[in-house]
Amino acid sequence: MMRSRWVAMCKLNIYLLN
């Protein structure tokens, strides 16, 4: 569960950076 949230945050960060 926690890892899923971390991955989502990472993906969001990459999306924002891109």
Coordinates of C-alpha atoms in Angstrom, one line a residue:
M1 CA 0.0 0.0 0.0
M2 CA 2.7 2.5 1.0
R3 CA 4.8 1.5 -2.0
S4 CA 1.9 2.1 -4.3
R5 CA 1.6 5.6 -3.0
W6 CA 5.3 6.2 -3.4
V7 CA 5.2 5.0 -7.0
A8 CA 2.3 7.3 -7.7
M9 CA 4.1 10.2 -6.2
C10 CA 7.2 9.4 -8.3
K11 CA 5.1 9.2 -11.4
L12 CA 3.4 12.5 -10.6
N13 CA 6.8 14.1 -10.0
I14 CA 8.1 12.9 -13.3
Y15 CA 4.9 14.0 -15.1
L16 CA 5.3 17.5 -13.6
L17 CA 9.0 17.6 -14.4
N18 CA 8.3 16.6 -18.0

